[in-house]
Amino acid sequence: VNNMARNEEKNAGILNRLYLQKFYDDSKKERRPPLHTLATGAEVRRWIPNIKGEISFCLYHLSGVRNYPEYKIVEFEERLQKAQEDYKKWVGRAIALDPDFISKSNGYVSKRKREEAAAERAAQRRKQNAALQQAIDIGIGGQAADLWDQWGEEEWHEEGEGEGEAHPHGEE
C-alpha cells in the first residue's frame, strides 16, 4: 500500500510539471517579426504598441526615478534611440501599406471633420464617374478609355459607385 501511494505522488508530480511547462510555454511573449516580412498594414499596426511600450519602458528608467550607473543610462539611451527609429520605420511602413492609417500626428480629428473629408472624397468620385459617363454617352470611346486607365478600376467601383455601369473597354 505504501508503494502505491508513492507512485501516485510521482504521477501527480509529473502531471503538475507538465501542466506548469504548458502554462509557461503558452505565456511566453511572441517576438516582433522583421518589418520586411509583414505584408499588410494590419500586421504592421499590430506591433506598433509593442514598440511604444519599449519607448515608455526606456523613458521610465531614464526619468531619474532610480540611480543607475553611467553605463546603464547610456544603454537605456541607446535602446530608446533604436526604439524611436523603429517606431518611425514601422509607422511609415503602415502608412505605405494602408494610406488611411495615420498615427503619425496622434492628433484628434473630430467626427464632423472625418465626415466632411469622406463626403468630399465621395463627391470627387461622383464627379469623376459623371465625367466618364458623359464621355461614354457622347460616344467618345477613346477618351473614356483614357479616363478609365487614369482613374483605375478601384476608384470606379469604390464603395459601390459605378457598379452596373458600362465598362469603357466593354469588359466587366
mmCIF file of C-alpha atoms in Angstrom:
data_model
loop_
_atom_site.group_PDB
_atom_site.id
_atom_site.type_symbol
_atom_site.label_atom_id
_atom_site.label_comp_id
_atom_site.label_asym_id
_atom_site.label_seq_id
_atom_site.Cartn_x
_atom_site.Cartn_y
_atom_site.Cartn_z
ATOM 1 C CA VAL A 1 0.000 0.000 0.000
ATOM 2 C CA ASN A 2 2.855 2.357 0.830
ATOM 3 C CA ASN A 3 4.387 1.754 -2.586
ATOM 4 C CA MET A 4 1.081 2.604 -4.357
ATOM 5 C CA ALA A 5 0.842 5.975 -2.594
ATOM 6 C CA ARG A 6 4.391 6.780 -3.625
ATOM 7 C CA ASN A 7 3.608 6.005 -7.306
ATOM 8 C CA GLU A 8 0.519 8.211 -7.187
ATOM 9 C CA GLU A 9 2.609 11.070 -5.766
ATOM 10 C CA LYS A 10 5.187 10.594 -8.518
ATOM 11 C CA ASN A 11 2.481 10.615 -11.185
ATOM 12 C CA ALA A 12 0.874 13.711 -9.671
ATOM 13 C CA GLY A 13 4.268 15.449 -9.616
ATOM 14 C CA ILE A 14 4.899 14.581 -13.276
ATOM 15 C CA LEU A 15 1.425 15.756 -14.252
ATOM 16 C CA ASN A 16 1.928 19.012 -12.348
ATOM 17 C CA ARG A 17 5.292 19.550 -14.061
ATOM 18 C CA LEU A 18 3.721 19.003 -17.499
ATOM 19 C CA TYR A 19 0.890 21.410 -16.654
ATOM 20 C CA LEU A 20 3.289 24.114 -15.490
ATOM 21 C CA GLN A 21 5.513 23.646 -18.542
ATOM 22 C CA LYS A 22 2.499 24.046 -20.862
ATOM 23 C CA PHE A 23 1.359 27.102 -18.881
ATOM 24 C CA TYR A 24 4.757 28.817 -19.172
ATOM 25 C CA ASP A 25 5.123 27.915 -22.844
ATOM 26 C CA ASP A 26 1.728 29.479 -23.604
ATOM 27 C CA SER A 27 2.519 32.630 -21.654
ATOM 28 C CA LYS A 28 5.782 33.366 -23.498
ATOM 29 C CA LYS A 29 5.547 36.565 -25.472
ATOM 30 C CA GLU A 30 5.748 36.393 -29.208
ATOM 31 C CA ARG A 31 8.759 38.192 -30.645
ATOM 32 C CA ARG A 32 8.296 41.039 -33.082
ATOM 33 C CA PRO A 33 8.923 39.800 -36.634
ATOM 34 C CA PRO A 34 11.226 41.650 -39.041
ATOM 35 C CA LEU A 35 9.442 44.538 -40.739
ATOM 36 C CA HIS A 36 10.147 43.322 -44.272
ATOM 37 C CA THR A 37 8.245 40.060 -43.629
ATOM 38 C CA LEU A 38 4.914 41.799 -42.977
ATOM 39 C CA ALA A 39 2.678 42.327 -45.986
ATOM 40 C CA THR A 40 -0.385 44.205 -44.719
ATOM 41 C CA GLY A 41 -0.991 47.381 -42.770
ATOM 42 C CA ALA A 42 -2.919 45.451 -40.108
ATOM 43 C CA GLU A 43 0.054 43.147 -39.464
ATOM 44 C CA VAL A 44 2.363 46.145 -39.089
ATOM 45 C CA ARG A 45 -0.080 48.072 -36.857
ATOM 46 C CA ARG A 46 -0.329 45.049 -34.546
ATOM 47 C CA TRP A 47 3.282 45.551 -33.434
ATOM 48 C CA ILE A 48 3.337 49.360 -33.073
ATOM 49 C CA PRO A 49 2.011 49.271 -29.449
ATOM 50 C CA ASN A 50 4.868 46.877 -28.644
ATOM 51 C CA ILE A 51 7.377 49.496 -29.808
ATOM 52 C CA LYS A 52 5.542 52.228 -27.876
ATOM 53 C CA GLY A 53 5.780 50.059 -24.758
ATOM 54 C CA GLU A 54 9.505 49.711 -25.251
ATOM 55 C CA ILE A 55 9.835 53.503 -25.595
ATOM 56 C CA SER A 56 7.799 54.005 -22.399
ATOM 57 C CA PHE A 57 9.948 51.460 -20.572
ATOM 58 C CA CYS A 58 13.146 53.290 -21.534
ATOM 59 C CA LEU A 59 11.714 56.714 -20.675
ATOM 60 C CA TYR A 60 10.603 55.443 -17.270
ATOM 61 C CA HIS A 61 14.079 54.189 -16.458
ATOM 62 C CA LEU A 62 15.702 57.379 -17.717
ATOM 63 C CA SER A 63 13.329 59.649 -15.792
ATOM 64 C CA GLY A 64 15.623 59.842 -12.796
ATOM 65 C CA VAL A 65 13.464 57.731 -10.500
ATOM 66 C CA ARG A 66 16.342 55.319 -9.959
ATOM 67 C CA ASN A 67 20.053 55.919 -9.567
ATOM 68 C CA TYR A 68 21.735 53.931 -12.300
ATOM 69 C CA PRO A 69 25.427 53.839 -13.102
ATOM 70 C CA GLU A 70 26.509 55.847 -16.140
ATOM 71 C CA TYR A 71 26.913 52.785 -18.402
ATOM 72 C CA LYS A 72 23.316 51.725 -17.652
ATOM 73 C CA ILE A 73 21.980 55.194 -18.537
ATOM 74 C CA VAL A 74 23.910 55.119 -21.830
ATOM 75 C CA GLU A 75 22.458 51.669 -22.526
ATOM 76 C CA PHE A 76 18.888 52.913 -21.956
ATOM 77 C CA GLU A 77 19.515 55.984 -24.133
ATOM 78 C CA GLU A 78 20.782 53.791 -26.995
ATOM 79 C CA ARG A 79 17.822 51.453 -26.583
ATOM 80 C CA LEU A 80 15.446 54.434 -26.592
ATOM 81 C CA GLN A 81 17.045 55.848 -29.752
ATOM 82 C CA LYS A 82 16.721 52.486 -31.521
ATOM 83 C CA ALA A 83 13.086 52.112 -30.396
ATOM 84 C CA GLN A 84 12.246 55.607 -31.694
ATOM 85 C CA GLU A 85 13.845 54.833 -35.055
ATOM 86 C CA ASP A 86 11.948 51.537 -35.219
ATOM 87 C CA TYR A 87 8.701 53.358 -34.417
ATOM 88 C CA LYS A 88 9.244 55.793 -37.288
ATOM 89 C CA LYS A 89 10.031 52.921 -39.690
ATOM 90 C CA TRP A 90 7.024 50.858 -38.620
ATOM 91 C CA VAL A 91 4.575 53.772 -38.800
ATOM 92 C CA GLY A 92 5.975 54.749 -42.203
ATOM 93 C CA ARG A 93 5.536 51.176 -43.431
ATOM 94 C CA ALA A 94 1.988 51.039 -42.021
ATOM 95 C CA ILE A 95 1.111 54.243 -43.876
ATOM 96 C CA ALA A 96 2.721 52.941 -47.076
ATOM 97 C CA LEU A 97 0.705 49.716 -46.902
ATOM 98 C CA ASP A 98 -2.516 51.351 -45.674
ATOM 99 C CA PRO A 99 -2.701 55.083 -46.508
ATOM 100 C CA ASP A 100 -5.849 55.504 -44.385
ATOM 101 C CA PHE A 101 -3.767 54.728 -41.284
ATOM 102 C CA ILE A 102 -2.472 57.976 -39.890
ATOM 103 C CA SER A 103 -0.969 57.643 -36.456
ATOM 104 C CA LYS A 104 1.971 59.950 -37.071
ATOM 105 C CA SER A 105 0.224 63.032 -35.759
ATOM 106 C CA ASN A 106 -1.635 61.293 -32.925
ATOM 107 C CA GLY A 107 -3.944 64.274 -33.270
ATOM 108 C CA TYR A 108 -7.632 64.214 -32.611
ATOM 109 C CA VAL A 109 -9.858 64.503 -35.640
ATOM 110 C CA SER A 110 -13.451 65.309 -34.870
ATOM 111 C CA LYS A 111 -16.247 63.197 -36.244
ATOM 112 C CA ARG A 112 -17.543 66.174 -38.229
ATOM 113 C CA LYS A 113 -14.181 66.689 -39.975
ATOM 114 C CA ARG A 114 -13.896 62.966 -40.777
ATOM 115 C CA GLU A 115 -17.402 63.000 -42.234
ATOM 116 C CA GLU A 116 -16.648 66.167 -44.242
ATOM 117 C CA ALA A 117 -13.498 64.593 -45.681
ATOM 118 C CA ALA A 118 -15.401 61.412 -46.570
ATOM 119 C CA ALA A 119 -18.159 63.453 -48.214
ATOM 120 C CA GLU A 120 -15.554 65.418 -50.194
ATOM 121 C CA ARG A 121 -13.936 62.195 -51.444
ATOM 122 C CA ALA A 122 -17.347 60.792 -52.398
ATOM 123 C CA ALA A 123 -18.207 64.000 -54.287
ATOM 124 C CA GLN A 124 -14.920 63.805 -56.173
ATOM 125 C CA ARG A 125 -15.635 60.175 -57.134
ATOM 126 C CA ARG A 126 -19.141 61.113 -58.289
ATOM 127 C CA LYS A 127 -17.674 63.924 -60.392
ATOM 128 C CA GLN A 128 -15.152 61.539 -61.982
ATOM 129 C CA ASN A 129 -17.856 58.963 -62.663
ATOM 130 C CA ALA A 130 -20.130 61.631 -64.160
ATOM 131 C CA ALA A 131 -17.366 62.843 -66.492
ATOM 132 C CA LEU A 132 -16.649 59.277 -67.549
ATOM 133 C CA GLN A 133 -20.323 58.504 -68.079
ATOM 134 C CA GLN A 134 -20.711 61.694 -70.122
ATOM 135 C CA ALA A 135 -17.782 60.663 -72.301
ATOM 136 C CA ILE A 136 -19.369 57.247 -72.790
ATOM 137 C CA ASP A 137 -22.804 58.774 -73.579
ATOM 138 C CA ILE A 138 -21.314 61.173 -76.116
ATOM 139 C CA GLY A 139 -19.561 58.276 -77.741
ATOM 140 C CA ILE A 140 -16.005 59.353 -77.207
ATOM 141 C CA GLY A 141 -14.763 55.825 -76.672
ATOM 142 C CA GLY A 142 -11.041 56.588 -76.746
ATOM 143 C CA GLN A 143 -11.359 59.444 -74.274
ATOM 144 C CA ALA A 144 -13.451 57.287 -71.950
ATOM 145 C CA ALA A 145 -10.837 54.543 -72.131
ATOM 146 C CA ASP A 146 -8.134 57.077 -71.230
ATOM 147 C CA LEU A 147 -10.190 58.232 -68.237
ATOM 148 C CA TRP A 148 -10.679 54.607 -67.198
ATOM 149 C CA ASP A 149 -6.942 53.977 -67.346
ATOM 150 C CA GLN A 150 -6.231 57.195 -65.463
ATOM 151 C CA TRP A 151 -8.618 56.531 -62.571
ATOM 152 C CA GLY A 152 -8.298 52.783 -62.343
ATOM 153 C CA GLU A 153 -10.913 50.175 -61.662
ATOM 154 C CA GLU A 154 -10.653 50.554 -57.841
ATOM 155 C CA GLU A 155 -11.857 54.139 -57.945
ATOM 156 C CA TRP A 156 -14.552 53.219 -60.456
ATOM 157 C CA HIS A 157 -16.043 50.538 -58.223
ATOM 158 C CA GLU A 158 -15.104 52.004 -54.845
ATOM 159 C CA GLU A 159 -17.914 51.843 -52.283
ATOM 160 C CA GLY A 160 -20.381 50.528 -54.828
ATOM 161 C CA GLU A 161 -20.277 53.579 -57.044
ATOM 162 C CA GLY A 162 -20.070 52.835 -60.718
ATOM 163 C CA GLU A 163 -21.417 49.304 -60.334
ATOM 164 C CA GLY A 164 -23.667 48.258 -63.136
ATOM 165 C CA GLU A 165 -22.367 50.993 -65.384
ATOM 166 C CA ALA A 166 -20.784 50.203 -68.721
ATOM 167 C CA HIS A 167 -17.089 49.494 -68.704
ATOM 168 C CA PRO A 168 -15.303 51.736 -71.228
ATOM 169 C CA HIS A 169 -13.441 48.800 -72.771
ATOM 170 C CA GLY A 170 -16.530 46.640 -72.987
ATOM 171 C CA GLU A 171 -15.233 44.357 -70.187
ATOM 172 C CA GLU A 172 -16.857 43.673 -66.804
#
